[in-house]
Amino acid sequence: MSGLRNLRAWAWVLLKLLSGLLTISLLIQFFIAGMSVTSPDWWAYHKVWVGTFQWLVPPLPVFAWLCGKPRGRRVVVASLPILQIALQYLLVHRALDGRLPIGVGLHAVNAALLLLVALALTLGWPEDKKPSGGRHW
């Protein structure tokens, strides 16, 4: 049973670590997007940077699941960034091809919400009242 508790503890640490890196990456992305408003050359960095940090997102629900029971809310919150990244691509591409004029604005709003979700996961929300296997921190 000690091995299972150890797995849960590592999953908790990795969930917080990856979501923390995602939070920092999103803040950098906000900076790059802001710079591109006055200097269009920064758009290339914006595209390259998202291609780099988006890979932090897929493991989040896996680690949330491995943290143990109860899983429900934690896994749902950890899965949101996957949907949000997909929505980011949909919004910006629809805006760029003219089918959704407000897409870029919604892209920015969704990015802010993605930052809040990543920060919430980093801070341990939603934390279970009685985590299985004892406290992780």
Short mmCIF file of C-alpha atoms in Angstrom, two decimals:
data_model
loop_
_atom_site.label_atom_id
_atom_site.label_comp_id
_atom_site.label_asym_id
_atom_site.label_seq_id
_atom_site.Cartn_x
_atom_site.Cartn_y
_atom_site.Cartn_z
CA MET A 1 0.00 0.00 0.00
CA SER A 2 3.00 2.25 0.53
CA GLY A 3 3.77 2.16 -3.21
CA LEU A 4 0.26 3.39 -4.04
CA ARG A 5 0.57 6.22 -1.52
CA ASN A 6 3.93 7.12 -3.04
CA LEU A 7 2.38 7.16 -6.54
CA ARG A 8 -0.37 9.48 -5.32
CA ALA A 9 2.16 11.79 -3.70
CA TRP A 10 4.25 11.96 -6.88
CA ALA A 11 1.15 12.52 -9.00
CA TRP A 12 0.18 15.43 -6.73
CA VAL A 13 3.66 16.96 -7.01
CA LEU A 14 3.73 16.53 -10.80
CA LEU A 15 0.22 17.97 -11.18
CA LYS A 16 1.25 21.09 -9.26
CA LEU A 17 4.61 21.33 -11.05
CA LEU A 18 3.15 21.06 -14.56
CA SER A 19 0.30 23.45 -13.79
CA GLY A 20 2.84 25.87 -12.28
CA LEU A 21 4.95 25.70 -15.43
CA LEU A 22 1.78 26.23 -17.47
CA THR A 23 0.95 29.31 -15.37
CA ILE A 24 4.40 30.80 -15.98
CA SER A 25 4.23 29.91 -19.68
CA LEU A 26 0.85 31.64 -20.01
CA LEU A 27 2.20 34.79 -18.35
CA ILE A 28 5.06 34.79 -20.85
CA GLN A 29 2.52 34.28 -23.65
CA PHE A 30 0.51 37.28 -22.41
CA PHE A 31 3.70 39.36 -22.53
CA ILE A 32 4.48 38.21 -26.07
CA ALA A 33 0.91 38.93 -27.21
CA GLY A 34 1.10 42.40 -25.69
CA MET A 35 4.41 43.09 -27.43
CA SER A 36 2.95 42.01 -30.75
CA VAL A 37 0.33 44.77 -30.57
CA THR A 38 3.01 47.40 -31.20
CA SER A 39 5.53 45.22 -33.02
CA PRO A 40 4.02 42.60 -35.36
CA ASP A 41 7.33 40.71 -35.48
CA TRP A 42 6.42 39.30 -32.06
CA TRP A 43 3.54 37.24 -33.56
CA ALA A 44 6.06 34.65 -34.73
CA TYR A 45 7.22 34.24 -31.12
CA HIS A 46 3.59 33.95 -30.01
CA LYS A 47 3.02 30.98 -32.34
CA VAL A 48 6.32 29.29 -31.50
CA TRP A 49 5.86 29.69 -27.75
CA VAL A 50 2.37 28.14 -27.70
CA GLY A 51 3.74 25.21 -29.69
CA THR A 52 6.28 24.73 -26.93
CA PHE A 53 4.16 24.95 -23.78
CA GLN A 54 0.90 23.39 -24.98
CA TRP A 55 2.45 19.97 -24.29
CA LEU A 56 2.24 20.66 -20.56
CA VAL A 57 -1.55 20.30 -20.80
CA PRO A 58 -2.31 16.64 -21.81
CA PRO A 59 -0.74 15.02 -18.71
CA LEU A 60 -2.74 17.19 -16.26
CA PRO A 61 -5.90 15.03 -16.09
CA VAL A 62 -3.78 11.86 -15.90
CA PHE A 63 -1.91 13.14 -12.85
CA ALA A 64 -5.19 14.44 -11.38
CA TRP A 65 -6.62 10.92 -11.69
CA LEU A 66 -3.52 9.33 -10.16
CA CYS A 67 -3.80 11.62 -7.10
CA GLY A 68 -6.47 9.24 -5.79
CA LYS A 69 -10.07 9.42 -4.66
CA PRO A 70 -12.22 11.47 -4.72
CA ARG A 71 -11.23 12.36 -8.25
CA GLY A 72 -14.30 13.93 -9.86
CA ARG A 73 -13.82 17.66 -9.49
CA ARG A 74 -10.03 17.51 -9.68
CA VAL A 75 -10.06 15.57 -12.96
CA VAL A 76 -12.70 17.86 -14.48
CA VAL A 77 -10.72 21.00 -13.58
CA ALA A 78 -7.47 19.41 -14.82
CA SER A 79 -9.21 18.51 -18.11
CA LEU A 80 -10.43 22.05 -18.77
CA PRO A 81 -7.08 23.24 -20.23
CA ILE A 82 -7.33 20.60 -22.98
CA LEU A 83 -10.69 21.99 -24.06
CA GLN A 84 -9.45 25.55 -23.67
CA ILE A 85 -6.36 25.00 -25.86
CA ALA A 86 -8.60 23.47 -28.56
CA LEU A 87 -10.95 26.44 -28.22
CA GLN A 88 -7.99 28.83 -28.57
CA TYR A 89 -7.12 27.37 -31.97
CA LEU A 90 -10.76 27.37 -33.10
CA LEU A 91 -11.34 30.99 -32.07
CA VAL A 92 -8.23 32.46 -33.62
CA HIS A 93 -8.51 30.54 -36.90
CA ARG A 94 -12.18 31.43 -37.31
CA ALA A 95 -11.29 35.07 -36.65
CA LEU A 96 -8.39 35.08 -39.10
CA ASP A 97 -10.47 33.60 -41.92
CA GLY A 98 -13.26 36.12 -41.24
CA ARG A 99 -15.96 33.72 -40.04
CA LEU A 100 -15.91 34.93 -36.43
CA PRO A 101 -14.93 38.61 -36.17
CA ILE A 102 -14.91 38.58 -32.35
CA GLY A 103 -12.75 35.44 -32.26
CA VAL A 104 -9.52 37.23 -31.36
CA GLY A 105 -11.22 38.98 -28.45
CA LEU A 106 -12.70 35.68 -27.25
CA HIS A 107 -9.25 34.12 -27.71
CA ALA A 108 -7.84 36.67 -25.23
CA VAL A 109 -10.68 36.12 -22.73
CA ASN A 110 -10.27 32.34 -22.93
CA ALA A 111 -6.52 32.75 -22.39
CA ALA A 112 -7.22 34.70 -19.19
CA LEU A 113 -9.59 31.95 -18.02
CA LEU A 114 -6.96 29.34 -18.89
CA LEU A 115 -4.49 31.24 -16.71
CA LEU A 116 -6.98 31.15 -13.81
CA VAL A 117 -7.50 27.39 -14.20
CA ALA A 118 -3.74 26.75 -14.34
CA LEU A 119 -3.21 28.93 -11.27
CA ALA A 120 -6.01 27.16 -9.39
CA LEU A 121 -4.42 23.78 -10.11
CA THR A 122 -1.02 25.10 -9.04
CA LEU A 123 -2.48 26.26 -5.73
CA GLY A 124 -4.09 22.86 -5.19
CA TRP A 125 -7.70 23.65 -6.00
CA PRO A 126 -9.91 21.75 -5.96
CA GLU A 127 -8.24 20.07 -3.02
CA ASP A 128 -10.04 17.16 -1.50
CA LYS A 129 -11.11 17.58 2.11
CA LYS A 130 -9.75 14.13 2.93
CA PRO A 131 -7.13 13.14 0.38
CA SER A 132 -6.57 9.42 0.18
CA GLY A 133 -3.17 8.31 1.34
CA GLY A 134 -2.60 11.26 3.67
CA ARG A 135 -1.55 14.84 3.04
CA HIS A 136 0.87 15.36 0.18
CA TRP A 137 2.43 18.54 1.53
#
